[in-house]
Coordinates of C-alpha atoms in Angstrom, one line a residue:
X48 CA 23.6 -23.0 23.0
X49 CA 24.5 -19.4 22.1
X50 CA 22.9 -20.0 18.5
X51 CA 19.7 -21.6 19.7
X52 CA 20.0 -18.1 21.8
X53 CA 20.2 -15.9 18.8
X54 CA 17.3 -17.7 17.0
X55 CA 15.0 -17.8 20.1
X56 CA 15.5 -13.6 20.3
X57 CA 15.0 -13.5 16.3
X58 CA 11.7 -15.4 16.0
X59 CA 11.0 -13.6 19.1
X60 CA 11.3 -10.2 16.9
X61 CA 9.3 -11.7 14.4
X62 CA 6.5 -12.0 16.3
X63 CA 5.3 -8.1 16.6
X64 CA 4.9 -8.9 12.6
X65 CA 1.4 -7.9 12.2
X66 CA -0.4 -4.0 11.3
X67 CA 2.8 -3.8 9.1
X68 CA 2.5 -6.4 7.0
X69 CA -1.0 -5.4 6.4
X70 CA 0.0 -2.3 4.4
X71 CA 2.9 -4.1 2.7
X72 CA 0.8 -6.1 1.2
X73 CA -1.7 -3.2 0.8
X74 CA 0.5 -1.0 -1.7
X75 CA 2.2 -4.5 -3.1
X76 CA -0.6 -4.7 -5.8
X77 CA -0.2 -5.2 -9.3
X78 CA -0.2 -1.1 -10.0
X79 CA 2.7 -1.4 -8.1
X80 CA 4.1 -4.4 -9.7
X81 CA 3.0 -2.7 -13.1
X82 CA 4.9 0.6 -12.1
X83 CA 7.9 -0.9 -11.2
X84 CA 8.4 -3.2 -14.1
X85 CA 8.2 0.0 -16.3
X86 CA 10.4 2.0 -13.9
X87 CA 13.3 -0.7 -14.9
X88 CA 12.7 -1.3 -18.1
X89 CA 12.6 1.9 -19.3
X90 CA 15.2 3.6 -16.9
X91 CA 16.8 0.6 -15.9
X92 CA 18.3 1.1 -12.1
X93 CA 17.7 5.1 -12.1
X94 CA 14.7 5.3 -10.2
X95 CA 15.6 2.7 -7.5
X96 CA 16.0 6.4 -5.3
X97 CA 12.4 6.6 -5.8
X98 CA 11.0 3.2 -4.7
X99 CA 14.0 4.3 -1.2
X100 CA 12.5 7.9 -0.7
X101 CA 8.6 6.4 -0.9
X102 CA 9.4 3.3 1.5
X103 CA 10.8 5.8 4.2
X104 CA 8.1 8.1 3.5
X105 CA 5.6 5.3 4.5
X106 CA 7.7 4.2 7.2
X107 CA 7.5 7.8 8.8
X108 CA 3.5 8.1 7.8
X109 CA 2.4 5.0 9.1
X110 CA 4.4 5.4 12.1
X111 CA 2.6 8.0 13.2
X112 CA -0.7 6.5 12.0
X113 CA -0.1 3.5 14.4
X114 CA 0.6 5.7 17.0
X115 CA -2.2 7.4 17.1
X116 CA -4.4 4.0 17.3
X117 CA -2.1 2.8 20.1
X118 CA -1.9 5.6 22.3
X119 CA -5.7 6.9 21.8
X120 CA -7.4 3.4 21.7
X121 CA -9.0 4.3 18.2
X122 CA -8.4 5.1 14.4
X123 CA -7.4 7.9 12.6
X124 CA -10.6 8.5 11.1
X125 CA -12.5 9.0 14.5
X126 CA -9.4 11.4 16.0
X127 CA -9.8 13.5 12.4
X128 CA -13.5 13.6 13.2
X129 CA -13.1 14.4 17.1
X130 CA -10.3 17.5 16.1
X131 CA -13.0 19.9 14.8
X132 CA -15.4 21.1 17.2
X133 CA -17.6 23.0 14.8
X134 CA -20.2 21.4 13.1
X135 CA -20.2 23.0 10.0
X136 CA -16.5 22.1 9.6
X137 CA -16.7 18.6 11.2
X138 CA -19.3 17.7 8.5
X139 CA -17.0 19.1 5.6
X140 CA -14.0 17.2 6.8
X141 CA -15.8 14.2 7.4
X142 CA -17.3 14.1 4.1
X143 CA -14.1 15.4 2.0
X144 CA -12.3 12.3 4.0
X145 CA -15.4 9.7 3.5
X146 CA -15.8 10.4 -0.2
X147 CA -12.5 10.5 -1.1
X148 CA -10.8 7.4 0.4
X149 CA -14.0 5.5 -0.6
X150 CA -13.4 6.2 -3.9
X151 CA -9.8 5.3 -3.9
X152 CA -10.4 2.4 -2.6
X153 CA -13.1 1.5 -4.7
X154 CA -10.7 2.1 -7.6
X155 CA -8.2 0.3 -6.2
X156 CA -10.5 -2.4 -5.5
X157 CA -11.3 -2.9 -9.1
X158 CA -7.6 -2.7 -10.6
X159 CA -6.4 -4.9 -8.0
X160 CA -8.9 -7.7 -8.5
X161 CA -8.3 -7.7 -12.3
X162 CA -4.8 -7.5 -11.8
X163 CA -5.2 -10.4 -9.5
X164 CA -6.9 -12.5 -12.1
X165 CA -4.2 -12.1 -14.6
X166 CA -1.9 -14.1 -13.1
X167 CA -4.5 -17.0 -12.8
X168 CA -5.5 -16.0 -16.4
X169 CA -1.3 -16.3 -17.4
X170 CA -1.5 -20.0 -16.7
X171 CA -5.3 -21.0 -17.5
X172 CA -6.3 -18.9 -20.0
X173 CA -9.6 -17.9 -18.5
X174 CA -10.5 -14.6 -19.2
X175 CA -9.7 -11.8 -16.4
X176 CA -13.4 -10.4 -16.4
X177 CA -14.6 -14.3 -15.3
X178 CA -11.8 -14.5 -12.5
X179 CA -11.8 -11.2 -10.7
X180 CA -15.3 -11.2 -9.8
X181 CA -14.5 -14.9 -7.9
X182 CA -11.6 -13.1 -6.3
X183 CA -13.7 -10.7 -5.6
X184 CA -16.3 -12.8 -4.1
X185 CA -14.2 -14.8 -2.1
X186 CA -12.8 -12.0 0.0
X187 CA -16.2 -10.8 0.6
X188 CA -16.8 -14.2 2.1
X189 CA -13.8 -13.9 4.1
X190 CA -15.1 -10.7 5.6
X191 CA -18.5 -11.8 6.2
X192 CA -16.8 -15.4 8.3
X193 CA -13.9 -13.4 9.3
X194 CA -12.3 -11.8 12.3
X195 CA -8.7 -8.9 12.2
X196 CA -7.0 -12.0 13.3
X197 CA -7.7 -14.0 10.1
X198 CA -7.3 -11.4 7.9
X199 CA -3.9 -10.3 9.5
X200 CA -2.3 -13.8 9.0
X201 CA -3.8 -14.3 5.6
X202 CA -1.9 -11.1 4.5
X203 CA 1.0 -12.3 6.1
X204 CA 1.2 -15.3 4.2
X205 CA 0.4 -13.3 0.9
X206 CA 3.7 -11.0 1.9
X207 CA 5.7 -13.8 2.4
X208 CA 5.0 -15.7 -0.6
X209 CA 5.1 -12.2 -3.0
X210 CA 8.3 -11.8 -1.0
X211 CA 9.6 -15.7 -2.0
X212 CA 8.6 -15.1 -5.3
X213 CA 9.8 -12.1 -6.5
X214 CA 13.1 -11.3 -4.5
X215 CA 13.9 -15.0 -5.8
X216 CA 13.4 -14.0 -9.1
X217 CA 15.9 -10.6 -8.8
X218 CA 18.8 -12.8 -7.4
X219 CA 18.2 -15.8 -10.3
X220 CA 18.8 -13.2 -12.7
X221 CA 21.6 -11.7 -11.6
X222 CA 21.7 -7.9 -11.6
X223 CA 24.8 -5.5 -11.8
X224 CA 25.2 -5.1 -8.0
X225 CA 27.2 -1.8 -8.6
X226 CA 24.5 -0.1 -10.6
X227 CA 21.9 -0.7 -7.5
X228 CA 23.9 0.8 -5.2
X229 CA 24.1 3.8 -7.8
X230 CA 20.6 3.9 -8.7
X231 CA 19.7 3.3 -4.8
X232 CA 21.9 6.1 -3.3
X233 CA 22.5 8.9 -6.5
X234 CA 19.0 10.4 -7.1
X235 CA 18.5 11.0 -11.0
X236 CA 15.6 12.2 -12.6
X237 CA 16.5 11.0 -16.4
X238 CA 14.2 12.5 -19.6
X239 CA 10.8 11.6 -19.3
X240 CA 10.7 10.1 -16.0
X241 CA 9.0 12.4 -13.7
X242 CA 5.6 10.6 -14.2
X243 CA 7.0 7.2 -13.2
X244 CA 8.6 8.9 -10.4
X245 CA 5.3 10.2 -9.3
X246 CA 3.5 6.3 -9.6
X247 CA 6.3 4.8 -7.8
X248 CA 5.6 7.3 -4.8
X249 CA 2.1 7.0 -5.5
X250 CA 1.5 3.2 -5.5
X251 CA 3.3 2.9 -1.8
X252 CA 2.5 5.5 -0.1
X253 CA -1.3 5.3 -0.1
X254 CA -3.7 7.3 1.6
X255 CA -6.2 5.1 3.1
X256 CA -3.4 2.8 4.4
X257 CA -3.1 5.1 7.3
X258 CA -6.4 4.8 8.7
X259 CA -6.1 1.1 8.2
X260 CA -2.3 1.1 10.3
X261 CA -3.9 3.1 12.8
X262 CA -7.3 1.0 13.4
X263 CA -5.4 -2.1 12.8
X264 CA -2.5 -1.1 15.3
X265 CA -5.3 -0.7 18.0
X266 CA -6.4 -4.1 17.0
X267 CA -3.6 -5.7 17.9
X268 CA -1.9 -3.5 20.9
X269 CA -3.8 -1.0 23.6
X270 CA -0.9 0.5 25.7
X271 CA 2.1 3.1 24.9
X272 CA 4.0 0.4 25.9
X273 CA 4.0 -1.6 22.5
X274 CA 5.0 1.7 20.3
X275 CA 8.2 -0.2 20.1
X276 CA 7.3 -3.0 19.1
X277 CA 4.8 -1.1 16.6
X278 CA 8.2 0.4 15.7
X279 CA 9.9 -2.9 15.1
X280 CA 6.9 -4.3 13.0
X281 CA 6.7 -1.5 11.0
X282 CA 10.6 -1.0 10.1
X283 CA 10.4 -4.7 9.2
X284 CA 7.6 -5.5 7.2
X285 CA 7.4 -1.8 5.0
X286 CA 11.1 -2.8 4.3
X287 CA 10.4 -5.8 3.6
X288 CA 7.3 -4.4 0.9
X289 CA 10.1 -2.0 -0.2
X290 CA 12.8 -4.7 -0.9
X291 CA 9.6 -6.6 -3.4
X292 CA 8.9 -3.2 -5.5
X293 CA 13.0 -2.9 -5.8
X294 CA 13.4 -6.4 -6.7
X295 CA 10.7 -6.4 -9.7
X296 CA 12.2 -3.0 -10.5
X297 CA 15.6 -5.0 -10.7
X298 CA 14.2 -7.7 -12.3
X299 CA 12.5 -5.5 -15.0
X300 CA 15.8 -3.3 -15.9
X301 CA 18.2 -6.7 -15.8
X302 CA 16.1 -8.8 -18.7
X303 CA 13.7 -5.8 -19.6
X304 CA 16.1 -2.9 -20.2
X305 CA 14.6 -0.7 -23.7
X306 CA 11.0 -2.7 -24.1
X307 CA 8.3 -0.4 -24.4
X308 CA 6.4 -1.9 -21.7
X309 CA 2.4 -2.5 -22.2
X310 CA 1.5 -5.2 -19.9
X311 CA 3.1 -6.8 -16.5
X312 CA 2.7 -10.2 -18.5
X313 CA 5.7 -8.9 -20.7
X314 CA 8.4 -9.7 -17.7
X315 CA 7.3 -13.3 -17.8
X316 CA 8.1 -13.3 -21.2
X317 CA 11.8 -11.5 -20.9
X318 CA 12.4 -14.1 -18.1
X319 CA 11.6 -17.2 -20.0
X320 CA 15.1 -17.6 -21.3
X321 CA 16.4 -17.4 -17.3
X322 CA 13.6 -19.8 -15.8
X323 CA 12.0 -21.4 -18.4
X324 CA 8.7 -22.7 -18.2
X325 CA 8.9 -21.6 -14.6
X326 CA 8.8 -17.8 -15.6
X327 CA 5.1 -17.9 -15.6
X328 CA 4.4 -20.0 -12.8
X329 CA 6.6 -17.3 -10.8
X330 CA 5.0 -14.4 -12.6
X331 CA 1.5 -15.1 -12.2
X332 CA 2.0 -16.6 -8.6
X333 CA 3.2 -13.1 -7.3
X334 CA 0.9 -11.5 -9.2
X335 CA -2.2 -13.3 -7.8
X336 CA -0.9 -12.5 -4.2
X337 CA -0.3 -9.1 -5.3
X338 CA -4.0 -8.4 -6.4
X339 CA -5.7 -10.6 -3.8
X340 CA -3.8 -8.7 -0.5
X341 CA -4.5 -5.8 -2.2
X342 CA -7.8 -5.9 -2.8
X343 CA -8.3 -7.0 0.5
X344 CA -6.5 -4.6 2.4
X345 CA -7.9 -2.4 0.0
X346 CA -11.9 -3.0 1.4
X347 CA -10.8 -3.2 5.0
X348 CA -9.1 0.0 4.5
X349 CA -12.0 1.9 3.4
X350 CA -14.5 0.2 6.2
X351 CA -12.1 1.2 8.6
X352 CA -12.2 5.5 7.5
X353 CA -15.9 5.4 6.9
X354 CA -16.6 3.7 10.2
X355 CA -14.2 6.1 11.7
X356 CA -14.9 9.5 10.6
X357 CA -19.2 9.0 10.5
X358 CA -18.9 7.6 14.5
X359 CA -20.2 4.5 13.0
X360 CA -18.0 2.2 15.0
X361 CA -14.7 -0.4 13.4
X362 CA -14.6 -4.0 13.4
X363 CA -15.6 -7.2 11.9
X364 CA -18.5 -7.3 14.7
X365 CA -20.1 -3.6 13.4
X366 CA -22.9 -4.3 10.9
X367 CA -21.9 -0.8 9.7
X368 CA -18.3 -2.1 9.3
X369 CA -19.2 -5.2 7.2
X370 CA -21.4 -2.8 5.1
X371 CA -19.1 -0.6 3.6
X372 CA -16.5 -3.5 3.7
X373 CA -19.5 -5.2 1.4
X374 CA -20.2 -2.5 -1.0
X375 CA -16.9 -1.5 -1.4
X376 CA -16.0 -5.6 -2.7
X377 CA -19.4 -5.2 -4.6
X378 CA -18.4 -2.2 -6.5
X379 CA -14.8 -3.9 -7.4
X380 CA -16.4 -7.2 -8.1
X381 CA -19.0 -5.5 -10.9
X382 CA -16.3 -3.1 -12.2
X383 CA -13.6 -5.9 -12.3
X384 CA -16.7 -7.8 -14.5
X385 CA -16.8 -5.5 -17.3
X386 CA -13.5 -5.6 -18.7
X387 CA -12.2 -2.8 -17.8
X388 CA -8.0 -2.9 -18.5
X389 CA -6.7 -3.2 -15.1
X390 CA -3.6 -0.4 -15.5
X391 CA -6.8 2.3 -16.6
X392 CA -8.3 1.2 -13.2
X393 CA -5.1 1.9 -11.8
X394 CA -3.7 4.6 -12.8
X395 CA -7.5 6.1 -12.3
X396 CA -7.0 5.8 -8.6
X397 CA -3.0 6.6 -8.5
X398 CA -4.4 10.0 -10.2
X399 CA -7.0 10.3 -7.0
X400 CA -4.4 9.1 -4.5
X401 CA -2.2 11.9 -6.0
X402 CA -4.8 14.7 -5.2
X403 CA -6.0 13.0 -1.9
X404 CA -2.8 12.3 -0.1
X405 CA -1.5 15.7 0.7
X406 CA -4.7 16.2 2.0
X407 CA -4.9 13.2 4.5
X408 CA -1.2 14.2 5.5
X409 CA -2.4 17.7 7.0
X410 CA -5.4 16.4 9.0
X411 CA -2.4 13.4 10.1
X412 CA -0.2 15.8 11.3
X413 CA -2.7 18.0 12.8
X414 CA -4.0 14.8 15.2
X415 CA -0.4 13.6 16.1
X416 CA 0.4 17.3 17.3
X417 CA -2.9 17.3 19.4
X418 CA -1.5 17.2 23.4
X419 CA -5.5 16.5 24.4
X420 CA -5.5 13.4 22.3
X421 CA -1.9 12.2 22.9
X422 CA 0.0 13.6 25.7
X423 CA 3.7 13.6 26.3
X424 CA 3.5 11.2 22.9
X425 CA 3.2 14.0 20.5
X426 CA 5.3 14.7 17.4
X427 CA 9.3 15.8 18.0
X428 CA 10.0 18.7 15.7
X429 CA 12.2 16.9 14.0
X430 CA 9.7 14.7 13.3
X431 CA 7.2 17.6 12.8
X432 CA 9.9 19.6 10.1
X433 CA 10.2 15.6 8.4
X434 CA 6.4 15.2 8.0
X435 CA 6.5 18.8 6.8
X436 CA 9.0 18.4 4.2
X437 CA 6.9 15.0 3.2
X438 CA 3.2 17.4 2.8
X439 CA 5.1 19.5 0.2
X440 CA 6.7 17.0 -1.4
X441 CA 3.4 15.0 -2.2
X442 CA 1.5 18.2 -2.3
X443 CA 3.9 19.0 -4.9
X444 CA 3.6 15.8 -6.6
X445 CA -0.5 15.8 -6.2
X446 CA -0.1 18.9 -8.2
X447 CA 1.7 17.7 -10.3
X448 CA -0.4 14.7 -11.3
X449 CA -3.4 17.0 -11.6
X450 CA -1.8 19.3 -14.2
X451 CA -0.7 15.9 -16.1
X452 CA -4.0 14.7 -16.2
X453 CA -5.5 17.6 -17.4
X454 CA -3.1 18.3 -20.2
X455 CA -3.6 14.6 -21.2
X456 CA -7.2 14.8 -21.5
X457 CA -7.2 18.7 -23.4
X458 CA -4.8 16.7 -25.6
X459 CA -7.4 13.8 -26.6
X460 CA -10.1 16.2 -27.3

């Protein structure tokens, strides 16, 4: 009796799954599966800190992205556009905001589609530039048909299965237990790292993910109430997206260890001698949930900020909405089209998410320490000096990428 008990409260936990597990299976794409599986093969378990530090990061940024939604009854994009009064800098911010996550996400969009369509192209053989754009076009279907509900559920489902697939895959290879703990729990940063570092940050803690937590946190609760259980949702499902980067990351540096990795197809390849013919069934399986949640979180995210921050209106009943949901799909469905390698398309709008982050992280901040928009449900200071240390560290980072990029491209002239 006690047991039936124990399982009634734990499926009763489950339950609040929902806003989370969109952004899980927002930053799970294939840049991140592709950033990962370098991270262990060339480092092996070194950089496992890094995937920790950027899953608690997200925890603490989307926490108080869904806050905002819950306790104001609206997204982060409209509170960013309601916290300056004057016009002139209303329309900058709005604009700066707009532009930018519309282009990440457009970017995104692209990668995550063709990234998608490898793992149908692993098994079939059918080119990547023929599949995407059917990826593609099925989601903008969904959207068109579709309501939050639906696409909340159908992320779900994606997370669980990239979550069978891949953490299934780290325990049938058997990693050295002791050296995850290490790598976990002893920050290193070994010779020539610091740029996979700055991806692994990069691909989970995503810019346009916290307008999407906050509009999407709205969708499901409306009262103070539920913070807990927005609380619970989040600790859960973001853990559980962190626990899928560590396991491909575990995966990579236990049959991977020394390759000089140039495509995510190689670790279906290292694990053949483990699985068998099953190592590209596995592979491609995650990998086509990886680039399909993606992509889709990836259009609802940036429908969500332009709705928000140009007082268009959110949700799948706004015309407005299903536009920019629309031309943001279109613009990754004739991009995917072309050929275009998916890791340039990624690490295109990892670059962008570098630069844009720090940015969205201010004007965050800013909102959640507005006692107008949220009362007695305003930041802590400790959480104020946390999200503080966070801006410097990504600003830092942003930087960082910037200077990278810049050196890379004087260099190829």
């Amino acid at each position: 009796m006690e047991n039936n008990t124990l399982f009634a409260r734990f499926i009763s936990k489950l339950k609040v799954i929902g806003p989370g597990a969109i952004i899980a299976a927002s930053f799970i794409g294939p840049g991140t599966v592709s950033t990962a599986t370098e991270a262990g093969a060339s480092f092996g378990y070194a950089l496992l800190w890094a995937v920790l530090f950027s899953i608690v990061t997200t925890m603490i940024l989307q926490g108080m992205a869904s806050k905002i939604g819950i306790v104001t009854g609206s997204g982060l994009g409209e509170a960013i556009r309601d916290q300056f009064k004057r016009p002139v800098l209303k329309y900058i911010t709005v604009t700066v905001v707009g532009v930018s996550i519309a282009t990440g996400c457009a970017a995104y969009m692209a990668g995550d589609l063709t990234g998608g369509a490898l793992g149908l192209t692993l098994i079939t053989g059918i080119p990547q530039n023929y599949i995407a754009p059917v990826l593609g076009t099925i989601i903008l279907v969904l959207g068109l048909m579709g309501t939050y509900k639906v696409f909340e559920k159908i992320l779900i489902v994606l997370v669980g299965i990239m979550s069978i697939t891949f953490i299934t895959t780290m325990v049938v290879v058997q990693p050295d237990v002791l050296a995850i703990f290490e790598g976990a729990f002893t920050p290193s940063i070994p010779s020539g790292s610091i740029v996979i570092i700055v991806a692994l940050i990069g691909t989970t803690v995503v810019p346009y993910n916290l307008f999407l937590h906050a509009s999407s946190a709205h969708e499901r609760w409306n009262s103070p109430a539920d913070l807990k259980k927005s609380r619970l949702d989040i600790l859960i499902t973001i853990g559980i997206g962190g626990l899928i980067t560590a396991a491909v990351l575990i995966t990579s540096a236990a049959v991977m260890r020394g390759t000089d990795v140039t495509g995510i197809e190689q670790l279906a390849v290292a694990l053949e001698p483990t699985l068998g013919e099953w190592a590209t069934v596995f592979i491609s399986i995650g990998l086509l949930a990886a680039g399909f949640s993606s992509a889709l979180a990836a259009s609802m995210g940036a429908a969500y900020t332009i709705g928000g921050v140009a007082n268009w209106g959110t949700g799948f009943d706004n015309p407005r909405f299903k536009m920019v949901f629309i031309i943001v799909i279109s613009i990754g469905v004739i991009t995917s089209a072309t050929g275009f390698e998916p890791l340039e398309l990624i690490l295109f709008a990892q670059a962008l998410n570098g630069l844009i982050l720090p940015i969205i992280a201010i004007f965050l901040l800013i909102v959640v320490n507005n006692k107008n928009l949220l009362g007695q449900y305003v930041n802590s200071i400790k959480l104020n000096i946390i999200g503080g240390l966070i801006v410097l560290i990504v600003s830092a980072l942003g930087i960082y990428s910037l200077v990278e990029a810049i050196l890379d491209f004087i260099t190829e002239v």
